[in-house]
PDB file of C-alpha atoms in Angstrom:
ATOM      1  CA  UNK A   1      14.026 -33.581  54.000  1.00 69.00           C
ATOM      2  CA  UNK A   2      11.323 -30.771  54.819  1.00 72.00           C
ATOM      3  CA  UNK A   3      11.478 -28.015  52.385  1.00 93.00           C
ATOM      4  CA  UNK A   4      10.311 -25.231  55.048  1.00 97.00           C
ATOM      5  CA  UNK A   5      10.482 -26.480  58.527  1.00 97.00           C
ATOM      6  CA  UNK A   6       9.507 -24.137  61.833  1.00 97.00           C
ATOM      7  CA  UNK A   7       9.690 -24.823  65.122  1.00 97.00           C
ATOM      8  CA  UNK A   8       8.087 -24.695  67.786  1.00 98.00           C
ATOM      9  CA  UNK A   9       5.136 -26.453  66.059  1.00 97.00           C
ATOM     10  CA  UNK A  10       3.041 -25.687  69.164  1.00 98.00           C
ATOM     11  CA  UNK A  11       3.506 -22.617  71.670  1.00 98.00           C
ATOM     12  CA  UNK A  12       1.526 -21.918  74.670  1.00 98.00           C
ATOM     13  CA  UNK A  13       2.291 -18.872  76.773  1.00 98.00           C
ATOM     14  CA  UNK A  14       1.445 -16.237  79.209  1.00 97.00           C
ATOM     15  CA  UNK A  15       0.451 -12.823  78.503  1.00 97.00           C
ATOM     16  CA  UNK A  16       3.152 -10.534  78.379  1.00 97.00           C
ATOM     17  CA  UNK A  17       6.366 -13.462  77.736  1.00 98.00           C
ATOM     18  CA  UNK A  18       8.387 -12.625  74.779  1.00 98.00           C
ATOM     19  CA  UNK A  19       8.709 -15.447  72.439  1.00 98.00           C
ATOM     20  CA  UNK A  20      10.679 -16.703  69.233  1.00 98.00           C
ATOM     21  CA  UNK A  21       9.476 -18.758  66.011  1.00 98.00           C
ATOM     22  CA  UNK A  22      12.054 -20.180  64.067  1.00 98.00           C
ATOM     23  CA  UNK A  23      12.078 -21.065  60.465  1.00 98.00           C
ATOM     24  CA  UNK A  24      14.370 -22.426  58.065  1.00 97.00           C
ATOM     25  CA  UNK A  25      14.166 -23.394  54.144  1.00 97.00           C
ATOM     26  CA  UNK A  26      16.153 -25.912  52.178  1.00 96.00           C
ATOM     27  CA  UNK A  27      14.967 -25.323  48.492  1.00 95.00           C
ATOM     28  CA  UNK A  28      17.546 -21.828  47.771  1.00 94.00           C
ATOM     29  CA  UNK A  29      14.564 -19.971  47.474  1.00 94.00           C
ATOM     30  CA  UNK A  30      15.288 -16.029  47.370  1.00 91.00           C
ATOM     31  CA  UNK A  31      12.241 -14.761  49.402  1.00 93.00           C
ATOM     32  CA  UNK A  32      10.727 -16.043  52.880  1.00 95.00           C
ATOM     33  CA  UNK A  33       7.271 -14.860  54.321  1.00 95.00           C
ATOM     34  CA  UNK A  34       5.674 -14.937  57.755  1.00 96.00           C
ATOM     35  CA  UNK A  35       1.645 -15.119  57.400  1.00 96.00           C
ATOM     36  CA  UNK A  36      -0.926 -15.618  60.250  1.00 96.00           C
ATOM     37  CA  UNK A  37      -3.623 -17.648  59.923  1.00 96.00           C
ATOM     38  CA  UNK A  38      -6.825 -16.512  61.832  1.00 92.00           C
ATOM     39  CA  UNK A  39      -9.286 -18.656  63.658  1.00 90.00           C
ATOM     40  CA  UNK A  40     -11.372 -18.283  60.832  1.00 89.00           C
ATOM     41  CA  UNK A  41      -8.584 -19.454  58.426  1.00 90.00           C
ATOM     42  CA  UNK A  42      -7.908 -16.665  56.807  1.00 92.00           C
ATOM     43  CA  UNK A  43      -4.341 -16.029  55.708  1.00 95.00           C
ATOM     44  CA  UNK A  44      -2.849 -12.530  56.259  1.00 93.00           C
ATOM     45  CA  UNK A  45       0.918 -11.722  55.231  1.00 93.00           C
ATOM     46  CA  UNK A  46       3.055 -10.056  57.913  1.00 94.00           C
ATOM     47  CA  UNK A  47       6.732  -9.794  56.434  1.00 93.00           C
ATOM     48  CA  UNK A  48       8.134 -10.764  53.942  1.00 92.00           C
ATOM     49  CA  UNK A  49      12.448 -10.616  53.334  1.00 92.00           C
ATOM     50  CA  UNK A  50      13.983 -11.114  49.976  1.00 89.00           C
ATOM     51  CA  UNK A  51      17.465 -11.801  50.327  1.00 84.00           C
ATOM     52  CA  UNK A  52      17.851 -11.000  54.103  1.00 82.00           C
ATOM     53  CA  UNK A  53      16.113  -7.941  53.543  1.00 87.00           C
ATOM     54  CA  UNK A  54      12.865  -6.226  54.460  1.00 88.00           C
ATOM     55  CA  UNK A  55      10.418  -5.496  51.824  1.00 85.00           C
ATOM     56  CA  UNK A  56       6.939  -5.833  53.006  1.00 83.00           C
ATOM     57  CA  UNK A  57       5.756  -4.925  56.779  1.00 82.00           C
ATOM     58  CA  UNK A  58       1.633  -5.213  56.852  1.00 83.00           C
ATOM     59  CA  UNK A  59       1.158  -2.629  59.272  1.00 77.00           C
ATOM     60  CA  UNK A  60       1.674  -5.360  62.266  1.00 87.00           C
ATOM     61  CA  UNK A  61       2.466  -4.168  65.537  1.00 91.00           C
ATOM     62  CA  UNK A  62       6.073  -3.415  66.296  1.00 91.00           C
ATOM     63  CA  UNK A  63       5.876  -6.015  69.469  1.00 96.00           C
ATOM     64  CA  UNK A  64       6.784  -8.123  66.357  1.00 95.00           C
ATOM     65  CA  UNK A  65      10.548  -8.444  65.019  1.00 94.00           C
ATOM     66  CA  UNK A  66      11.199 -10.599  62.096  1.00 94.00           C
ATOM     67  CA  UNK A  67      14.855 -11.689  61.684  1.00 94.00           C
ATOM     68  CA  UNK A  68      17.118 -12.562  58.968  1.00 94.00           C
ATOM     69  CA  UNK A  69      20.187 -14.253  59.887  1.00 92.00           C
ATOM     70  CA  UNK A  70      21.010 -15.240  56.132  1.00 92.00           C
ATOM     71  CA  UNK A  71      18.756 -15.844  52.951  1.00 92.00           C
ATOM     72  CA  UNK A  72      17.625 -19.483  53.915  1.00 95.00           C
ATOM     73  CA  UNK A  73      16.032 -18.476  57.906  1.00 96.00           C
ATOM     74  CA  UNK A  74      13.550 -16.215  59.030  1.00 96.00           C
ATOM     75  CA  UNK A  75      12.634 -16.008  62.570  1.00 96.00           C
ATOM     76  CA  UNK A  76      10.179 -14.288  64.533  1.00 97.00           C
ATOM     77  CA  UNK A  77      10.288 -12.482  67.502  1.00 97.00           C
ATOM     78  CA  UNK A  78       7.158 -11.435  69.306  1.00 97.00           C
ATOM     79  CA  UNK A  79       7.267  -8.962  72.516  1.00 97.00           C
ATOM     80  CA  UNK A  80       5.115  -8.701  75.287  1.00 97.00           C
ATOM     81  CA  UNK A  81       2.056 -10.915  74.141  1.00 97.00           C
ATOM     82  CA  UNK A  82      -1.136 -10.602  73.850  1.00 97.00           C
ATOM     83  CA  UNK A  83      -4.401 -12.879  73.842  1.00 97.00           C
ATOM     84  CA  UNK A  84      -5.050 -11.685  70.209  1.00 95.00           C
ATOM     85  CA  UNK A  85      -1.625 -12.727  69.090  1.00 96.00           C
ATOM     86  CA  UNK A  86      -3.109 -16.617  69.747  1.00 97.00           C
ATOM     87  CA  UNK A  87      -3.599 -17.668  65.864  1.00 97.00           C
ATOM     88  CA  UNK A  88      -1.166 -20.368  63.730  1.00 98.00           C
ATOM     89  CA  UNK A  89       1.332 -18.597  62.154  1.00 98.00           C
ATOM     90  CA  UNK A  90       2.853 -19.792  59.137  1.00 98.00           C
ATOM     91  CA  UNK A  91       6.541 -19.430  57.093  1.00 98.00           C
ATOM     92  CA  UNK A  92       6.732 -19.669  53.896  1.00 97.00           C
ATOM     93  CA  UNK A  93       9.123 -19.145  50.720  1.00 96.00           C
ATOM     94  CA  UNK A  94       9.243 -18.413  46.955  1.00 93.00           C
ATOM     95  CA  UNK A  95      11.736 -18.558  44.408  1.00 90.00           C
ATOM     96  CA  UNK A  96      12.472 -14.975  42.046  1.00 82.00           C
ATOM     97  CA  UNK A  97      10.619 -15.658  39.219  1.00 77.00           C
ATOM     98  CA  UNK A  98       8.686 -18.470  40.018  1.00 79.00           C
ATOM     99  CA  UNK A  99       4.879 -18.408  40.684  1.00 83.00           C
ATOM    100  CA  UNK A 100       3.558 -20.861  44.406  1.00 89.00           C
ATOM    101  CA  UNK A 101       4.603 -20.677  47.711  1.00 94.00           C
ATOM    102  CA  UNK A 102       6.015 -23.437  49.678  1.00 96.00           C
ATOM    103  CA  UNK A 103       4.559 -23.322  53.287  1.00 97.00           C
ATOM    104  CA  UNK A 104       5.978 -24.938  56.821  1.00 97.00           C
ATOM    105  CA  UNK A 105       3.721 -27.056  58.782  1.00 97.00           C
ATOM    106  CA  UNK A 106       2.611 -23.932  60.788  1.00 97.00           C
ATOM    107  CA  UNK A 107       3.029 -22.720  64.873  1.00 98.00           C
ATOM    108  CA  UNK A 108       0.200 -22.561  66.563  1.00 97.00           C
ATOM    109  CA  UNK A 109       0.504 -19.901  69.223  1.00 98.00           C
ATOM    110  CA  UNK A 110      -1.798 -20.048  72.711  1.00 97.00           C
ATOM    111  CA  UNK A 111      -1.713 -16.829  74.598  1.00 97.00           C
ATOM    112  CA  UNK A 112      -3.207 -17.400  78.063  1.00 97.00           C
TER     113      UNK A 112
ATOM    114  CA  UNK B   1      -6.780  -3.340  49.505  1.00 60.00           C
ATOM    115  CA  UNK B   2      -7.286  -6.365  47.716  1.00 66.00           C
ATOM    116  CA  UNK B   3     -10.318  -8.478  48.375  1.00 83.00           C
ATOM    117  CA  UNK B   4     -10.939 -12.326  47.683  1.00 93.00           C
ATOM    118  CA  UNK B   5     -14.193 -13.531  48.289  1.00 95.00           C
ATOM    119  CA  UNK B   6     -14.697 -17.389  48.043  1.00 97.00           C
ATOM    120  CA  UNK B   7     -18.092 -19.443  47.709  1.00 97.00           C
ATOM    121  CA  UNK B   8     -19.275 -20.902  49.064  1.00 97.00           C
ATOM    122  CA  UNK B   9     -17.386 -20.956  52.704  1.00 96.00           C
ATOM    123  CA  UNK B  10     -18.960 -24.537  53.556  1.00 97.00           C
ATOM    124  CA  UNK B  11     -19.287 -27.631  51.207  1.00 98.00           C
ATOM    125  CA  UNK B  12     -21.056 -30.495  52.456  1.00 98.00           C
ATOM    126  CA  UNK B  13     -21.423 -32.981  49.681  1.00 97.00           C
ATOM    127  CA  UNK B  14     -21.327 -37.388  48.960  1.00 97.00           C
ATOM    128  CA  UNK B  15     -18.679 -38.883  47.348  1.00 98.00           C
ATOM    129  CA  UNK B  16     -19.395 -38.925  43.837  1.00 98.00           C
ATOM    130  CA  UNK B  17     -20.658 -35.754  43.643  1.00 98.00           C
ATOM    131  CA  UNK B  18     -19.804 -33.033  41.030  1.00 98.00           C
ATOM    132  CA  UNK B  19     -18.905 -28.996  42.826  1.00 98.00           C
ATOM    133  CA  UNK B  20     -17.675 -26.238  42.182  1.00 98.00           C
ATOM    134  CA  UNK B  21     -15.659 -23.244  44.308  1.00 98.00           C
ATOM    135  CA  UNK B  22     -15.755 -19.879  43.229  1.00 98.00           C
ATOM    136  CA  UNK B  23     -13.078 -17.167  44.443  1.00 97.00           C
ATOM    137  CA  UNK B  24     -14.201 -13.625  42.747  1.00 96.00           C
ATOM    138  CA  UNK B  25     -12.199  -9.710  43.500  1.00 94.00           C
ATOM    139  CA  UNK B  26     -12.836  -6.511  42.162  1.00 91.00           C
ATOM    140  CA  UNK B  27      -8.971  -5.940  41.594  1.00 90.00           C
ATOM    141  CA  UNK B  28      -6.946  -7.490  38.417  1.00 91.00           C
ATOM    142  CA  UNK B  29      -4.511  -9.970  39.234  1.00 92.00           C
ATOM    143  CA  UNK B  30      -1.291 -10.724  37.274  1.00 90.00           C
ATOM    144  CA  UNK B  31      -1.766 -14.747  38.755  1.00 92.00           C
ATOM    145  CA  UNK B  32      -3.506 -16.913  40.716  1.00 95.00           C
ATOM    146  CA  UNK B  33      -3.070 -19.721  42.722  1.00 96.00           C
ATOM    147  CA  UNK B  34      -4.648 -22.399  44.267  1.00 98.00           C
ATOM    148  CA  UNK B  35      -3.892 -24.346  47.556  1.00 98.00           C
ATOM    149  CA  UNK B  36      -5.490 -26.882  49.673  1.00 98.00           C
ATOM    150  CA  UNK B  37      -4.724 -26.471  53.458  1.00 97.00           C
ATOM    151  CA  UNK B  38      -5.360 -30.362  55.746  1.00 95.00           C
ATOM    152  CA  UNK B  39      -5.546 -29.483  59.243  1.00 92.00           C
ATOM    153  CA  UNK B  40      -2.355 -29.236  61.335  1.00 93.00           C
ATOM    154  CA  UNK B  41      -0.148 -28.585  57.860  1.00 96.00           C
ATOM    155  CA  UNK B  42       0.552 -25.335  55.568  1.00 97.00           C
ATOM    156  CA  UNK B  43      -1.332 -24.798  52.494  1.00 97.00           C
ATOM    157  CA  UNK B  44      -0.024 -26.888  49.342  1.00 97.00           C
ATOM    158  CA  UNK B  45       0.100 -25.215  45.948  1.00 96.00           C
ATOM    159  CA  UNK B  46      -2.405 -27.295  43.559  1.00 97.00           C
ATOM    160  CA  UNK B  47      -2.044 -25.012  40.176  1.00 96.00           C
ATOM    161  CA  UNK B  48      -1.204 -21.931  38.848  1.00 94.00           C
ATOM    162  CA  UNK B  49      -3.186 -19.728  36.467  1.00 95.00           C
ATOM    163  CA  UNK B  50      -1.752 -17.007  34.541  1.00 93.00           C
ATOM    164  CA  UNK B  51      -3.626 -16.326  31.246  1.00 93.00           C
ATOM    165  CA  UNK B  52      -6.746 -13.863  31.365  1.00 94.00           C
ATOM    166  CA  UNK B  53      -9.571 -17.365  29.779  1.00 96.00           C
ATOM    167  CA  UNK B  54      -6.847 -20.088  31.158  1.00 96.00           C
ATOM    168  CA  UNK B  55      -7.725 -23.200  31.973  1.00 97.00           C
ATOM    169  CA  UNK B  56      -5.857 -25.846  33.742  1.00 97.00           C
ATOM    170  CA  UNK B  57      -6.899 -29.592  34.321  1.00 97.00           C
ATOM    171  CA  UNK B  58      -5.379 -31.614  37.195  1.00 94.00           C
ATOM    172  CA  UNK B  59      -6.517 -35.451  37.028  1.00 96.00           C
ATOM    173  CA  UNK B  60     -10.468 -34.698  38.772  1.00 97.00           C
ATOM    174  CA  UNK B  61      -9.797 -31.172  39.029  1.00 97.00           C
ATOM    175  CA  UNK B  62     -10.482 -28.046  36.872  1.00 98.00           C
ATOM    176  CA  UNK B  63      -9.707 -24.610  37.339  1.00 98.00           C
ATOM    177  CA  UNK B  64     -10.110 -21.454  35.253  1.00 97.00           C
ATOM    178  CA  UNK B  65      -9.212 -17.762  35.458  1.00 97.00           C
ATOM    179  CA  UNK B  66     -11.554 -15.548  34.019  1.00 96.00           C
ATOM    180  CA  UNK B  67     -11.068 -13.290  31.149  1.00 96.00           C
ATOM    181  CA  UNK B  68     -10.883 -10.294  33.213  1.00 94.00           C
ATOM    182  CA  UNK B  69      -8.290 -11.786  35.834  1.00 93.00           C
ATOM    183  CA  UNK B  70     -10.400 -10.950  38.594  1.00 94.00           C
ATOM    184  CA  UNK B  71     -12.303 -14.128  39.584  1.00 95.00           C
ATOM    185  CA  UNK B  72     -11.205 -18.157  39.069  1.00 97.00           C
ATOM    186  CA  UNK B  73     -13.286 -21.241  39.598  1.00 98.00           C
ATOM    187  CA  UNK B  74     -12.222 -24.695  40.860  1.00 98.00           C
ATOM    188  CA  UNK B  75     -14.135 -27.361  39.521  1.00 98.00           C
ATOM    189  CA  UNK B  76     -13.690 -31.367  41.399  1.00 98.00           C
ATOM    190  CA  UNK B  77     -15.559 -34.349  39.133  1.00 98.00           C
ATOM    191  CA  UNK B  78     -16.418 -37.013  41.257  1.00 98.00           C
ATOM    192  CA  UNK B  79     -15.453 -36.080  44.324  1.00 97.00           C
ATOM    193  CA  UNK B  80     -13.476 -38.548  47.023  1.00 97.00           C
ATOM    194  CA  UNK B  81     -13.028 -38.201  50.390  1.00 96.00           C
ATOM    195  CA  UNK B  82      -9.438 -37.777  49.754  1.00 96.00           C
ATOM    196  CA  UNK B  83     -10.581 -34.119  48.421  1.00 97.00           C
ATOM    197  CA  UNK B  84     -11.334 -32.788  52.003  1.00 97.00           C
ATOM    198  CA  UNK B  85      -9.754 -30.165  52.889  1.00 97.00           C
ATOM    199  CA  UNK B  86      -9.769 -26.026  53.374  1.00 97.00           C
ATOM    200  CA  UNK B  87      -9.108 -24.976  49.466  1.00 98.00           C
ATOM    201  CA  UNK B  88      -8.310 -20.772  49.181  1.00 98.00           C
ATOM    202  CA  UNK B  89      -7.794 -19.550  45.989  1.00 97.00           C
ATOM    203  CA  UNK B  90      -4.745 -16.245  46.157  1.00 96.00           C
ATOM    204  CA  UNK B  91      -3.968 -13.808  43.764  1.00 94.00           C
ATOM    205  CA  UNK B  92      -0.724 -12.163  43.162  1.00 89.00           C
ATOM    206  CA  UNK B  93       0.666  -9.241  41.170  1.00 79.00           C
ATOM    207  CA  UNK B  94       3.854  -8.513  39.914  1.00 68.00           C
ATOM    208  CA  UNK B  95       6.422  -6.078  41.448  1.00 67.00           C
ATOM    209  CA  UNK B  96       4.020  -6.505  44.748  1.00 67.00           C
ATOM    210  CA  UNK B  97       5.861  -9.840  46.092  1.00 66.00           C
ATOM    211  CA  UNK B  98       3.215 -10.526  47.986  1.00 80.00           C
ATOM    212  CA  UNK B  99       0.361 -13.633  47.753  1.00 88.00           C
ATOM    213  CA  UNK B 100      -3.519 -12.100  49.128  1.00 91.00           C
ATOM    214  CA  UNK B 101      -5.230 -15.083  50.357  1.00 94.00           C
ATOM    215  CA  UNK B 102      -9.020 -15.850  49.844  1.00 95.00           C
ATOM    216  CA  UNK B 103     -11.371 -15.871  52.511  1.00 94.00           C
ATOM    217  CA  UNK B 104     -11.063 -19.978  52.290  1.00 96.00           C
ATOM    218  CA  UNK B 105     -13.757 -22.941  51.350  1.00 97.00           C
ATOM    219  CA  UNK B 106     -13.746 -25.858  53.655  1.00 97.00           C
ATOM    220  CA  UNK B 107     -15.028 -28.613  51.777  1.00 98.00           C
ATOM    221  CA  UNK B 108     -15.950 -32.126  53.483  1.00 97.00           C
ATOM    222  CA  UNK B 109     -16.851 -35.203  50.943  1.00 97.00           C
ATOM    223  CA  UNK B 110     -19.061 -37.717  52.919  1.00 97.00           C
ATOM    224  CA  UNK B 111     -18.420 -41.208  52.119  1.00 95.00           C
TER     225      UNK B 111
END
């Protein structure tokens, strides 16, 4: 069973599509995190939800939505792409308390 | 902002081979983490380091967090080409539920 699973796994687009990346965790953790991961490799958080809601938004464009539905998914929603919104972009979750994330295979987005 | 600086950002060495990876910020952190990324997968916690002096030993690996909490060191004994990867070091504070990444060393062991 895969402890934080997203999907698409790859994602090739069009400028100016909206798309969705899904992600869902098994483990009960309380909080789930959206990072992007740079061609360079450097990780950057985005959002981050504990317990369906909000409490971190890194100053990213509001093209992108993060969603909610309940404390174990975490989707997001990007608007009107953009070439520099091509990077792997990764879920990931943490239990209250608890130190280590535990991070989904990632989705690498292609803007074209 | 918060600022972690890794070195080096390239490590070329042979199997066998002793190295170390250093991951150093001008900001205190409460913790810090380890994680080794293989391409096409997420980054997998190694160790945690919580204690200002720590130091934690996993089988051929090493790591320490300095008195201050500002900088850590990974530390690989005989390395094996099983020890490839992108390692990034990430500190965290508490009350700021959030994880700041390193800038990332991508280490290649040459058989």
């Amino acid at each position: 069973d895969t402890a934080v699973s997203q999907t698409p796994k790859y994602l090739v687009t069009q400028m100016g599509n909206d798309k969705s990346i899904k992600c869902e965790q098994n483990l009960g953790h309380d909080t789930m995190y959206w990072y992007k991961q740079d061609s360079k490799k450097f990780l950057k958080i985005m959002f981050s939800y504990n317990n369906k809601e909000l409490i971190i938004n890194e100053t990213v464009p509001n093209r992108f939505s993060p969603k909610s539905p309940d404390k174990a998914h975490l989707n997001l929603h990007i608007n009107s792409l953009e070439l520099g919104d091509s990077a792997v972009y990764f879920c990931a979750s943490s239990q209250d308390g608890d130190y280590g994330y535990t991070f989904g295979s990632g989705t690498r987005l292609t803007v074209v | 902002t918060q600022l972690l600086e890794q070195s080096p950002q390239f490590l070329s060495i042979q199997e066998g081979e002793n190295l170390t990876v250093y991951c150093n910020s001008s900001s205190v952190f409460s913790s810090l983490q380890w994680y080794r990324q293989e391409p096409g997968e997420g980054p997998v916690l190694l160790v945690t380091v919580v204690t200002g002096g720590e130091v934690k030993k996993l089988k051929r690996l090493t790591f320490q967090f300095g008195d201050a909490r500002k900088d850590s060191s990974l530390h690989i004994t005989a390395a094996q080409t099983g020890d490839t990867g992108l390692y990034l070091c990430a500190g965290e504070n508490f009350g700021n539920e959030k994880l700041t990444f390193g800038t990332g060393t991508r280490l290649t062991i040459i058989p």
